[in-house]
Short mmCIF file of C-alpha atoms in Angstrom, two decimals:
data_model
loop_
_atom_site.label_atom_id
_atom_site.label_comp_id
_atom_site.label_asym_id
_atom_site.label_seq_id
_atom_site.Cartn_x
_atom_site.Cartn_y
_atom_site.Cartn_z
CA MET A 25 -2.42 13.44 -5.02
CA GLU A 26 -5.84 14.22 -3.67
CA ASP A 27 -6.17 17.95 -3.46
CA VAL A 28 -5.99 20.13 -6.48
CA GLU A 29 -8.10 23.13 -5.62
CA HIS A 30 -5.44 25.80 -5.09
CA ILE A 31 -3.47 25.38 -8.34
CA PRO A 32 -4.67 26.65 -11.68
CA LYS A 33 -4.85 23.96 -14.36
CA LYS A 34 -2.17 25.29 -16.67
CA VAL A 35 0.64 26.00 -14.28
CA LYS A 36 4.24 25.96 -15.45
CA LEU A 37 6.00 23.36 -13.35
CA ILE A 38 9.44 24.20 -14.71
CA ASP A 39 10.47 27.47 -16.40
CA GLU A 40 12.77 28.20 -19.36
CA LYS A 41 15.79 28.39 -17.08
CA GLY A 42 15.01 24.93 -15.74
CA VAL A 43 13.88 26.20 -12.34
CA ARG A 44 10.98 24.40 -10.63
CA LEU A 45 8.15 25.92 -8.58
CA ASP A 46 10.04 25.37 -5.33
CA GLY A 47 13.28 26.74 -6.78
CA ARG A 48 15.02 23.41 -7.40
CA ARG A 49 16.74 22.33 -10.61
CA PHE A 50 15.75 19.10 -12.36
CA ASP A 51 18.37 17.01 -10.53
CA GLU A 52 17.96 18.38 -7.02
CA LEU A 53 16.48 16.60 -4.01
CA ARG A 54 14.29 18.32 -1.46
CA PRO A 55 15.97 18.79 1.96
CA ILE A 56 16.14 15.49 3.87
CA ARG A 57 16.70 14.94 7.59
CA ILE A 58 16.81 11.50 9.19
CA GLU A 59 16.94 10.58 12.86
CA ALA A 60 17.34 7.07 14.26
CA GLY A 61 15.94 5.75 17.55
CA VAL A 62 13.16 8.26 18.19
CA LEU A 63 10.57 6.06 19.93
CA GLY A 64 10.77 4.38 23.34
CA ARG A 65 8.58 1.31 22.94
CA ALA A 66 9.59 0.09 19.49
CA ASP A 67 12.62 -2.20 19.03
CA GLY A 68 13.87 0.17 16.35
CA SER A 69 12.60 3.46 14.97
CA ALA A 70 13.43 6.35 12.70
CA TYR A 71 11.98 9.71 11.72
CA ILE A 72 12.41 11.37 8.37
CA GLU A 73 11.56 14.81 7.06
CA TRP A 74 11.79 14.89 3.29
CA GLY A 75 10.59 18.19 1.86
CA GLY A 76 7.07 18.56 3.22
CA ASN A 77 6.86 14.89 4.20
CA LYS A 78 7.04 13.90 7.85
CA VAL A 79 7.17 10.15 8.33
CA LEU A 80 7.81 7.88 11.33
CA ALA A 81 8.92 4.26 11.01
CA ALA A 82 9.02 1.65 13.76
CA VAL A 83 10.15 -1.98 13.82
CA TYR A 84 9.11 -4.72 16.22
CA GLY A 85 10.74 -8.12 16.14
CA PRO A 86 11.76 -10.63 15.16
CA ARG A 87 8.77 -11.66 17.32
CA GLU A 88 6.17 -14.41 17.26
CA ALA A 89 4.30 -14.24 13.96
CA HIS A 90 0.59 -13.44 14.09
CA PRO A 91 -1.70 -14.88 12.85
CA ARG A 92 0.04 -18.19 13.54
CA HIS A 93 -0.99 -19.89 10.34
CA LEU A 94 1.27 -17.44 8.50
CA GLN A 95 4.35 -18.68 10.35
CA ASP A 96 7.04 -20.06 8.09
CA PRO A 97 9.04 -22.90 9.69
CA ALA A 98 12.07 -22.00 7.58
CA ARG A 99 12.32 -18.22 7.83
CA ALA A 100 10.97 -14.99 9.26
CA LEU A 101 8.10 -13.07 7.70
CA VAL A 102 8.67 -9.42 6.83
CA GLN A 103 5.39 -7.56 7.26
CA CYS A 104 4.95 -3.86 6.64
CA ARG A 105 1.98 -1.63 7.41
CA TYR A 106 2.01 1.73 5.65
CA ASN A 107 -0.59 4.09 7.07
CA MET A 108 -1.50 7.71 6.55
CA ALA A 109 -2.72 9.79 9.49
CA PRO A 110 -6.18 11.28 8.80
CA PHE A 111 -4.71 14.80 9.05
CA SER A 112 -1.67 14.12 6.84
CA VAL A 113 -3.43 15.27 3.66
CA SER A 114 -5.52 18.36 2.93
CA ASP A 115 -8.83 16.48 2.64
CA ARG A 116 -9.14 14.34 5.76
CA LYS A 117 -8.40 10.71 5.01
CA ARG A 118 -10.72 8.21 6.64
CA PRO A 119 -8.76 6.16 9.19
CA GLY A 120 -7.79 2.61 8.28
CA PRO A 121 -6.33 0.90 5.24
CA ASP A 122 -7.54 1.73 1.73
CA ARG A 123 -6.52 -0.01 -1.50
CA ARG A 124 -3.61 2.34 -2.05
CA SER A 125 -2.04 1.80 1.37
CA VAL A 126 -2.57 -1.97 1.14
CA GLU A 127 -0.65 -2.01 -2.13
CA ILE A 128 2.16 0.17 -0.79
CA SER A 129 2.41 -1.98 2.34
CA LYS A 130 2.76 -5.06 0.16
CA ILE A 131 5.50 -3.77 -2.11
CA ILE A 132 7.48 -2.34 0.82
CA SER A 133 7.24 -5.69 2.63
CA GLU A 134 8.58 -7.36 -0.48
CA ALA A 135 11.40 -4.84 -0.85
CA PHE A 136 12.63 -5.52 2.67
CA SER A 137 12.16 -9.29 2.28
CA ALA A 138 15.00 -9.08 -0.23
CA VAL A 139 17.53 -7.78 2.31
CA VAL A 140 16.50 -9.11 5.74
CA ILE A 141 18.37 -12.33 6.58
CA LYS A 142 15.17 -14.17 7.29
CA GLU A 143 16.64 -17.66 7.66
CA GLN A 144 18.08 -16.72 11.05
CA PHE A 145 14.63 -16.33 12.61
CA PRO A 146 12.26 -19.15 11.60
CA ARG A 147 8.58 -18.87 12.63
CA THR A 148 8.93 -15.19 13.54
CA SER A 149 7.79 -11.94 12.04
CA VAL A 150 9.65 -8.69 11.56
CA ASP A 151 6.94 -6.02 11.72
CA ILE A 152 7.56 -2.67 10.09
CA PHE A 153 5.18 0.22 10.73
CA ILE A 154 5.26 3.35 8.61
CA GLU A 155 3.12 6.30 9.69
CA VAL A 156 2.79 9.27 7.38
CA LEU A 157 2.19 12.29 9.62
CA GLN A 158 2.33 14.92 6.88
CA ALA A 159 2.29 14.10 3.16
CA ASP A 160 3.84 15.96 0.25
CA ALA A 161 4.30 13.30 -2.46
CA GLY A 162 6.98 10.64 -2.25
CA THR A 163 5.72 9.25 1.06
CA ARG A 164 6.48 5.65 0.10
CA CYS A 165 10.10 6.55 -0.68
CA ALA A 166 10.44 8.53 2.54
CA GLY A 167 8.77 5.74 4.51
CA LEU A 168 10.93 3.04 3.00
CA THR A 169 14.12 5.05 3.58
CA ALA A 170 13.15 5.64 7.23
CA ALA A 171 12.01 2.03 7.77
CA SER A 172 15.40 0.86 6.57
CA VAL A 173 17.10 2.93 9.28
CA ALA A 174 14.55 1.66 11.83
CA LEU A 175 15.38 -1.96 10.90
CA ALA A 176 19.07 -1.27 11.44
CA ASP A 177 18.23 0.51 14.72
CA ALA A 178 16.34 -2.63 15.80
CA GLY A 179 19.43 -4.72 15.06
CA VAL A 180 17.69 -6.83 12.42
CA PRO A 181 20.40 -8.49 10.29
CA MET A 182 20.29 -7.25 6.70
CA LYS A 183 22.46 -7.53 3.62
CA ASP A 184 22.43 -3.75 3.39
CA LEU A 185 20.15 -0.79 3.96
CA VAL A 186 17.49 -0.11 1.35
CA THR A 187 17.38 3.38 -0.12
CA SER A 188 14.49 4.82 -2.07
CA CYS A 189 13.80 7.81 -4.29
CA ALA A 190 11.49 8.78 -7.14
CA SER A 191 11.93 10.61 -10.42
CA GLY A 192 9.31 11.74 -12.86
CA LYS A 193 8.49 14.09 -15.66
CA ILE A 194 7.18 17.64 -15.29
CA GLY A 195 6.51 20.12 -18.07
CA GLY A 196 8.27 17.79 -20.52
CA VAL A 197 11.42 17.57 -18.40
CA VAL A 198 12.65 14.51 -16.51
CA ALA A 199 13.15 15.61 -12.91
CA LEU A 200 14.15 14.14 -9.58
CA ASP A 201 11.95 13.81 -6.46
CA LEU A 202 8.59 15.35 -7.38
CA ASN A 203 6.69 17.33 -4.75
CA LYS A 204 2.90 17.29 -4.41
CA ASP A 205 2.10 19.88 -7.07
CA GLU A 206 4.53 18.29 -9.51
CA ASP A 207 3.08 14.87 -8.81
CA ASN A 208 -0.48 16.17 -9.33
CA PHE A 209 0.20 17.98 -12.56
CA GLY A 210 3.27 16.19 -13.93
CA GLU A 211 3.32 13.62 -16.70
CA ALA A 212 4.95 10.69 -14.92
CA ASP A 213 6.21 9.44 -11.57
CA CYS A 214 8.59 6.53 -11.06
CA PRO A 215 9.48 5.51 -7.49
CA MET A 216 12.26 2.99 -6.99
CA ALA A 217 14.27 1.43 -4.16
CA VAL A 218 17.74 -0.01 -4.42
CA VAL A 219 20.19 -2.00 -2.32
CA PRO A 220 23.10 0.41 -2.69
CA ARG A 221 25.88 -2.13 -2.09
CA THR A 222 24.72 -4.51 -4.84
CA GLY A 223 22.68 -2.21 -7.05
CA ASP A 224 19.72 -4.61 -6.87
CA LEU A 225 16.36 -2.92 -7.45
CA VAL A 226 13.87 -4.07 -4.82
CA LEU A 227 11.00 -1.72 -5.66
CA LEU A 228 10.00 -0.20 -8.96
CA GLN A 229 6.76 1.44 -10.01
CA MET A 230 5.82 3.84 -12.76
CA ASP A 231 2.73 5.68 -13.79
CA GLY A 232 2.26 8.23 -16.52
CA HIS A 233 4.10 8.43 -19.82
CA LEU A 234 7.87 8.11 -20.36
CA THR A 235 9.84 7.16 -23.47
CA TYR A 236 12.49 4.48 -22.96
CA ALA A 237 15.19 7.19 -23.09
CA GLU A 238 13.34 9.29 -20.52
CA PHE A 239 12.97 6.27 -18.26
CA GLN A 240 16.72 5.69 -18.36
CA LYS A 241 17.34 9.33 -17.57
CA ALA A 242 14.92 9.17 -14.63
CA MET A 243 16.59 6.04 -13.28
CA GLY A 244 19.97 7.72 -13.61
CA LEU A 245 18.74 10.67 -11.52
CA SER A 246 17.23 8.37 -8.90
CA LEU A 247 20.33 6.19 -8.65
CA ASP A 248 22.57 9.22 -8.16
CA ALA A 249 20.20 10.54 -5.50
CA THR A 250 20.05 7.24 -3.61
CA ARG A 251 23.85 7.40 -3.13
CA LYS A 252 23.40 10.71 -1.30
CA ILE A 253 20.42 9.44 0.70
CA TYR A 254 22.33 6.26 1.62
CA GLU A 255 25.00 8.44 3.23
CA MET A 256 22.31 10.30 5.19
CA GLN A 257 20.89 6.98 6.44
CA ARG A 258 24.32 5.82 7.57
CA ASP A 259 24.98 9.20 9.17
CA ALA A 260 21.71 8.99 11.15
CA LEU A 261 22.73 5.58 12.51
CA GLN A 262 26.24 6.75 13.34
CA ARG A 263 24.91 9.80 15.17
CA ARG A 264 22.54 7.60 17.14
CA TYR A 265 25.09 5.04 18.19
CA SER A 266 28.12 7.24 18.72
CA THR A 267 26.16 9.27 21.30
CA THR A 268 25.10 6.14 23.10
CA LEU A 269 28.70 4.98 23.29
CA GLU A 270 29.73 8.31 24.81
CA GLU A 271 26.96 7.96 27.36
CA ILE A 272 28.07 4.46 28.26
CA LEU A 273 31.64 5.62 28.71
CA LYS A 274 30.52 8.53 30.89
CA GLU A 275 28.33 6.43 33.15
CA PRO A 276 30.84 5.03 35.70
CA VAL A 277 32.53 8.44 36.15
CA ALA A 278 29.33 10.20 37.24
CA PRO A 279 27.40 8.11 39.82
CA ALA A 280 23.66 8.70 40.15
CA GLN A 281 23.09 11.69 42.39
CA GLY A 282 20.03 13.32 43.86
CA ARG A 283 17.79 10.42 42.88
CA PRO A 284 15.29 9.05 45.37
CA GLU A 285 16.36 5.98 47.29
CA GLY A 286 15.30 2.73 45.75
CA SER A 287 14.86 4.13 42.25
CA THR A 288 16.01 1.99 39.35
CA ASP A 289 19.08 4.15 39.02
CA SER A 290 20.26 3.60 42.52
CA ILE A 291 19.69 -0.13 42.18
CA ASP A 292 21.95 0.00 39.17
CA SER A 293 24.58 1.95 41.04
CA GLU A 294 24.46 -0.50 43.96
CA PHE A 295 25.08 -3.20 41.43
CA ASP A 296 28.02 -1.20 40.07
CA MET A 297 29.45 -0.81 43.54
CA ASP A 298 29.22 -4.54 44.17
CA LEU A 299 31.12 -5.19 40.99
CA GLY A 300 33.71 -2.59 41.95
CA GLY A 301 34.11 -4.14 45.40
CA ALA A 302 34.65 -7.62 44.02
CA GLY A 303 37.27 -6.44 41.56
CA GLY A 304 39.05 -4.17 44.06
CA PRO A 305 42.44 -4.85 45.60
CA MET B 21 -4.19 -2.50 26.84
CA SER B 22 -3.17 -4.30 30.00
CA GLU B 23 -2.29 -7.52 28.20
CA GLU B 24 1.31 -7.36 29.32
CA ILE B 25 2.23 -9.30 32.42
CA VAL B 26 3.69 -7.39 35.36
CA SER B 27 6.12 -9.38 37.45
CA GLU B 28 5.50 -9.80 41.16
CA LEU B 29 8.90 -8.22 41.78
CA MET B 30 7.87 -5.07 39.89
CA ARG B 31 4.54 -4.95 41.71
CA GLN B 32 6.21 -5.10 45.10
CA TYR B 33 8.85 -2.59 44.06
CA VAL B 34 6.37 0.00 42.83
CA TYR B 35 4.09 -0.46 45.81
CA ARG B 36 6.91 -0.33 48.37
CA LEU B 37 8.24 2.87 46.81
CA ALA B 38 4.79 4.46 46.66
CA LYS B 39 4.11 3.54 50.27
CA ALA B 40 7.15 5.71 51.11
CA GLY B 41 5.79 8.50 48.87
CA GLN B 42 8.17 7.80 46.01
CA ARG B 43 8.00 6.59 42.43
CA ALA B 44 10.42 4.79 40.14
CA ASP B 45 10.98 7.88 37.99
CA GLY B 46 11.58 10.17 40.97
CA ARG B 47 8.17 11.86 41.05
CA ALA B 48 5.98 12.58 44.05
CA LEU B 49 2.65 10.72 44.12
CA ALA B 50 0.65 13.78 43.01
CA GLU B 51 3.16 14.94 40.41
CA PRO B 52 2.56 14.52 36.66
CA ARG B 53 5.43 13.78 34.29
CA PRO B 54 7.04 16.66 32.37
CA LEU B 55 4.75 17.84 29.57
CA SER B 56 5.90 19.43 26.34
CA VAL B 57 3.47 20.62 23.68
CA GLN B 58 4.48 21.57 20.16
CA THR B 59 1.64 23.13 18.19
CA GLY B 60 1.49 23.69 14.44
CA TYR B 61 3.41 20.48 13.81
CA VAL B 62 1.37 19.23 10.83
CA LYS B 63 0.96 21.73 8.02
CA THR B 64 -1.77 19.70 6.29
CA ALA B 65 -4.00 19.96 9.38
CA GLU B 66 -6.04 23.01 10.39
CA GLY B 67 -4.67 22.64 13.91
CA SER B 68 -2.19 20.21 15.39
CA ALA B 69 -0.14 19.42 18.47
CA ARG B 70 2.59 16.94 19.23
CA VAL B 71 2.56 16.13 22.91
CA LYS B 72 5.29 14.44 24.93
CA PHE B 73 4.07 13.48 28.37
CA GLY B 74 7.01 11.76 29.98
CA THR B 75 7.86 9.27 27.24
CA THR B 76 4.25 8.86 26.11
CA GLU B 77 3.93 10.63 22.79
CA VAL B 78 0.76 11.62 20.95
CA LEU B 79 0.14 13.56 17.75
CA VAL B 80 -3.23 15.23 17.32
CA GLY B 81 -4.51 16.77 14.11
CA VAL B 82 -7.72 18.76 13.69
CA LYS B 83 -9.38 18.80 10.26
CA MET B 84 -12.38 21.03 9.54
CA ALA B 85 -14.96 20.22 6.87
CA PRO B 86 -18.42 21.59 6.07
CA GLY B 87 -21.19 19.07 6.60
CA VAL B 88 -24.76 18.45 7.68
CA PRO B 89 -25.62 19.08 11.39
CA TYR B 90 -27.34 16.46 13.54
CA PRO B 91 -31.14 16.85 13.34
CA ASP B 92 -31.39 17.44 17.12
CA THR B 93 -28.75 20.22 17.07
CA PRO B 94 -29.40 22.10 13.80
CA ASN B 95 -27.64 25.24 15.09
CA SER B 96 -24.38 23.74 16.26
CA GLY B 97 -21.12 22.65 14.73
CA VAL B 98 -20.22 18.97 15.08
CA LEU B 99 -17.38 17.46 17.10
CA SER B 100 -15.98 14.07 16.12
CA THR B 101 -13.10 12.56 18.09
CA SER B 102 -11.24 9.38 17.25
CA VAL B 103 -8.19 7.69 18.69
CA GLU B 104 -5.94 5.34 16.76
CA LEU B 105 -3.81 3.02 18.84
CA ILE B 106 -1.47 2.31 15.96
CA PRO B 107 0.75 -0.77 16.27
CA MET B 108 3.84 1.46 16.08
CA ALA B 109 3.19 2.73 19.59
CA SER B 110 3.29 -0.52 21.55
CA PRO B 111 3.84 -4.26 21.04
CA THR B 112 0.32 -4.78 22.45
CA PHE B 113 -1.47 -2.59 19.89
CA GLU B 114 -2.79 -4.24 16.76
CA ALA B 115 -4.00 -2.86 13.47
CA GLY B 116 -7.71 -3.00 12.75
CA PRO B 117 -10.97 -1.28 13.58
CA PRO B 118 -11.05 0.72 16.85
CA ARG B 119 -11.32 -1.50 19.89
CA PRO B 120 -12.99 -0.70 23.22
CA ASP B 121 -9.78 0.79 24.69
CA SER B 122 -9.38 3.39 21.99
CA ILE B 123 -13.12 4.13 21.86
CA GLU B 124 -13.14 4.80 25.62
CA ILE B 125 -10.20 7.22 25.35
CA ALA B 126 -11.81 9.03 22.42
CA ARG B 127 -15.10 9.37 24.27
CA VAL B 128 -13.52 10.64 27.47
CA VAL B 129 -11.46 13.22 25.55
CA ASP B 130 -14.55 14.19 23.56
CA ARG B 131 -16.61 14.56 26.73
CA GLY B 132 -14.09 16.90 28.36
CA ILE B 133 -14.07 19.16 25.31
CA ARG B 134 -17.82 18.99 24.72
CA GLU B 135 -19.02 19.40 28.29
CA SER B 136 -16.63 22.23 29.13
CA LYS B 137 -18.03 24.08 26.07
CA MET B 138 -14.44 24.64 25.07
CA VAL B 139 -15.49 25.52 21.52
CA ASP B 140 -18.51 27.75 20.96
CA VAL B 141 -20.25 25.48 18.46
CA SER B 142 -23.02 28.02 17.80
CA LYS B 143 -20.43 30.05 15.86
CA LEU B 144 -19.73 27.12 13.54
CA VAL B 145 -23.03 27.30 11.65
CA VAL B 146 -22.97 28.22 7.95
CA THR B 147 -26.67 27.64 7.19
CA PRO B 148 -28.91 26.47 10.05
CA LYS B 149 -30.17 22.88 9.64
CA GLU B 150 -28.16 22.51 6.43
CA LYS B 151 -24.50 23.30 6.72
CA VAL B 152 -22.21 23.53 9.73
CA TRP B 153 -18.50 23.00 10.36
CA ILE B 154 -17.44 19.55 11.48
CA MET B 155 -14.36 19.32 13.70
CA PHE B 156 -12.51 16.04 13.23
CA ILE B 157 -10.06 15.48 16.05
CA ASP B 158 -7.77 12.60 15.14
CA ILE B 159 -5.52 11.39 17.93
CA HIS B 160 -2.54 9.38 16.75
CA VAL B 161 -0.70 7.58 19.55
CA LEU B 162 2.99 7.31 18.60
CA ASP B 163 4.68 5.97 21.73
CA TYR B 164 2.76 4.38 24.59
CA ASP B 165 4.24 4.68 28.07
CA GLY B 166 1.07 5.01 30.13
CA ASN B 167 -1.80 7.47 30.70
CA LEU B 168 -3.13 7.99 27.21
CA PHE B 169 -6.28 9.66 28.57
CA ASP B 170 -4.42 12.77 29.61
CA ALA B 171 -1.83 12.85 26.79
CA ALA B 172 -4.63 12.54 24.22
CA SER B 173 -6.72 15.19 25.94
CA TYR B 174 -3.84 17.67 26.18
CA GLY B 175 -3.03 17.13 22.50
CA ALA B 176 -6.65 17.64 21.47
CA VAL B 177 -7.09 20.80 23.55
CA ALA B 178 -3.79 22.31 22.36
CA ALA B 179 -4.57 21.45 18.73
CA LEU B 180 -8.07 22.97 18.91
CA GLY B 181 -6.54 26.10 20.46
CA THR B 182 -4.49 26.68 17.30
CA THR B 183 -7.12 25.64 14.75
CA VAL B 184 -8.00 28.04 11.95
CA VAL B 185 -11.25 27.29 10.11
CA PRO B 186 -10.43 27.13 6.37
CA ALA B 187 -13.55 28.98 5.22
CA LYS B 188 -11.86 30.56 2.21
CA THR B 189 -10.84 27.22 0.67
CA HIS B 190 -14.46 26.13 0.82
CA GLY B 191 -15.81 29.44 -0.50
CA LEU B 192 -17.51 30.27 2.79
CA GLY B 193 -16.00 33.66 3.62
CA ASP B 194 -12.79 34.50 5.40
CA ASP B 195 -10.74 32.10 7.51
CA PHE B 196 -11.25 32.53 11.23
CA ALA B 197 -9.77 31.12 14.42
CA LEU B 198 -11.87 28.44 16.08
CA PRO B 199 -13.95 30.18 18.80
CA VAL B 200 -12.28 28.69 21.87
CA GLU B 201 -13.72 29.86 25.18
CA HIS B 202 -12.65 27.40 27.88
CA TRP B 203 -9.61 25.27 28.62
CA PRO B 204 -10.51 21.88 30.07
CA VAL B 205 -7.67 19.86 31.60
CA SER B 206 -8.02 16.18 32.40
CA VAL B 207 -6.00 14.58 35.18
CA THR B 208 -5.93 10.82 35.62
CA THR B 209 -5.17 9.11 38.92
CA ALA B 210 -4.49 5.41 39.38
CA LYS B 211 -5.18 3.48 42.54
CA ILE B 212 -2.76 0.75 43.53
CA LYS B 213 -4.07 -1.07 46.60
CA ASP B 214 -4.58 1.83 49.07
CA LEU B 215 -2.42 4.42 47.26
CA LEU B 216 -3.30 7.11 44.73
CA LEU B 217 -0.83 8.02 41.95
CA VAL B 218 -1.36 10.93 39.57
CA ASP B 219 -0.48 10.37 35.90
CA PRO B 220 0.40 6.66 36.08
CA SER B 221 3.39 5.45 34.09
CA LEU B 222 3.03 2.26 32.05
CA ASP B 223 4.13 -0.04 34.88
CA GLU B 224 1.91 1.74 37.39
CA GLU B 225 -1.03 1.66 34.99
CA ARG B 226 -0.62 -2.04 34.35
CA MET B 227 -0.90 -2.91 38.03
CA ALA B 228 -3.57 -0.34 38.90
CA ASP B 229 -6.78 -1.58 40.51
CA ALA B 230 -8.84 1.45 39.50
CA ARG B 231 -8.46 4.64 37.53
CA LEU B 232 -10.25 7.99 37.70
CA THR B 233 -10.02 10.75 35.12
CA VAL B 234 -11.30 14.17 36.23
CA THR B 235 -11.59 17.05 33.76
CA THR B 236 -11.77 20.49 35.32
CA ASP B 237 -12.12 23.96 33.79
CA GLU B 238 -10.30 27.20 34.60
CA ASN B 239 -12.65 27.82 37.56
CA GLY B 240 -11.85 24.42 39.03
CA ASP B 241 -15.35 23.19 38.21
CA ILE B 242 -15.74 19.56 37.19
CA ARG B 243 -16.71 19.06 33.55
CA ALA B 244 -16.25 15.33 33.02
CA MET B 245 -15.27 12.24 34.94
CA GLN B 246 -14.58 8.65 34.06
CA LYS B 247 -13.83 5.80 36.41
CA GLY B 248 -12.16 2.76 34.90
CA LEU B 249 -10.84 -0.73 35.71
CA SER B 250 -12.35 -3.30 38.06
CA GLY B 251 -11.31 -1.84 41.42
CA SER B 252 -13.20 0.76 43.43
CA PHE B 253 -12.71 4.10 45.19
CA THR B 254 -14.04 5.28 48.54
CA TYR B 255 -15.92 8.57 48.49
CA ASP B 256 -13.08 10.12 50.49
CA GLU B 257 -10.60 9.01 47.83
CA VAL B 258 -12.74 10.52 45.08
CA LYS B 259 -12.77 13.86 46.88
CA ARG B 260 -8.99 13.77 47.30
CA ILE B 261 -8.56 12.94 43.62
CA ILE B 262 -10.78 15.85 42.57
CA GLU B 263 -8.83 18.30 44.75
CA THR B 264 -5.53 17.06 43.32
CA SER B 265 -6.94 17.22 39.79
CA GLN B 266 -7.88 20.86 40.29
CA GLN B 267 -4.35 21.72 41.45
CA VAL B 268 -2.54 19.66 38.80
CA GLY B 269 -4.96 20.91 36.16
CA ALA B 270 -4.17 24.52 37.03
CA SER B 271 -0.45 23.86 36.63
CA ILE B 272 -0.92 22.18 33.25
CA ARG B 273 -3.44 24.63 31.71
CA PRO B 274 -0.88 27.34 30.80
CA LEU B 275 1.08 24.77 28.75
CA LEU B 276 -1.94 24.06 26.53
CA HIS B 277 -2.67 27.49 25.14
CA PRO B 278 -0.22 29.73 23.29
#
């Protein structure tokens, strides 16, 4: 959104054959890769690469809500902080929240409030942190999609995952998932987020100029795309937890070897041996 | 940063192990954790490095921008280092303006780079007194498992080593690699009672009485030091720490430049 210097003003964003600058057609997503459980400290985390976007999401909680006066005696708070690293854009962004990131944080918090089963955790807060490491338009959609996986990774009860995508208009054509150049020079951008199981829209924004018919076309593209992204989110979680299960099953077969005495591992294996002894014949 | 409580059981466990020359993760007392450095990670930055030091993870981006030099150094480029302890990285980090912890880390990293003359700042002048290149080193802590001083420093050094000055974009001639001349390496040692542990893990750091960071250059000369926490060192301990820092530094240096 910020840097415009390297593109001439009258660039053709989509040619006569319907091919975009990066070679995609109007209804194609950029490549997406999602990984769950990437950070050690956080209760849940996820990493997403979406075209040129690189975004990390982490979840802490439900934990004691801070500041305390915000605590709700009936339900948990869902608080999101969306933040861009200073080096994530071509002109260095000054560290700390600006008006744009405060707004995005607010609408993402509200989107997740719709799916988290907050009544189970009164007086607590579910804290979602989204860090944009490299930006290429569509960071809020990428962040929201990753944060959703991070919430599931943290074991926070939800009605469903939330899946997000944007569509817009470039060179007079309604197109899916705009990249940075398309976002800078296009006519409209419309990010949305949906609860795939129910079809409820939990985030919707639009800027630019769309006719009602174009809006419906854009929403159609986004909804189709979220079905694909939803599968990628589920796949990331399955990959994460199927591996862990394999590891758990492997554990008793291979006892800790070559570790120093008194390490945490050998304490664990002593514990295992005790259990084995008690259950033995 | 040390707001988390360490149980007495953990304290005794770590100390007992260390007394026998061992550590919970299997390392020797003078052994740093495995270090992996991935440079060129952020395409929007002029130089970047993602560093995994054990399970501590740090992402460093370098941005270059033309700006006005300080009046007392009209013929030098400017170095500006900041550390963000983002709340993603630890349950004890909070959002908000930089707090003393992150300012100390930024200043220690900055000092190592500045005092070792890692970058030849005289080559970053466009017009003397008017326009020079400013190096913004932004250190983003992603996962905090102890010893941010060294992880941040390694990330910053590796990122600077790959930085290309975007002169063309700013209409100031051809792009050129940042003039890097030295490779400072910081090594942090924690003192727990009478024992010295190189590269403290989170648990070790939380129960440490004192901390000493020593930055050495490729000749083994000392370029920066910082003692932290409320405990103290004997002079003999300081000498031992410096000798270890020279050795550990020499083993880490090849990992920082391509």
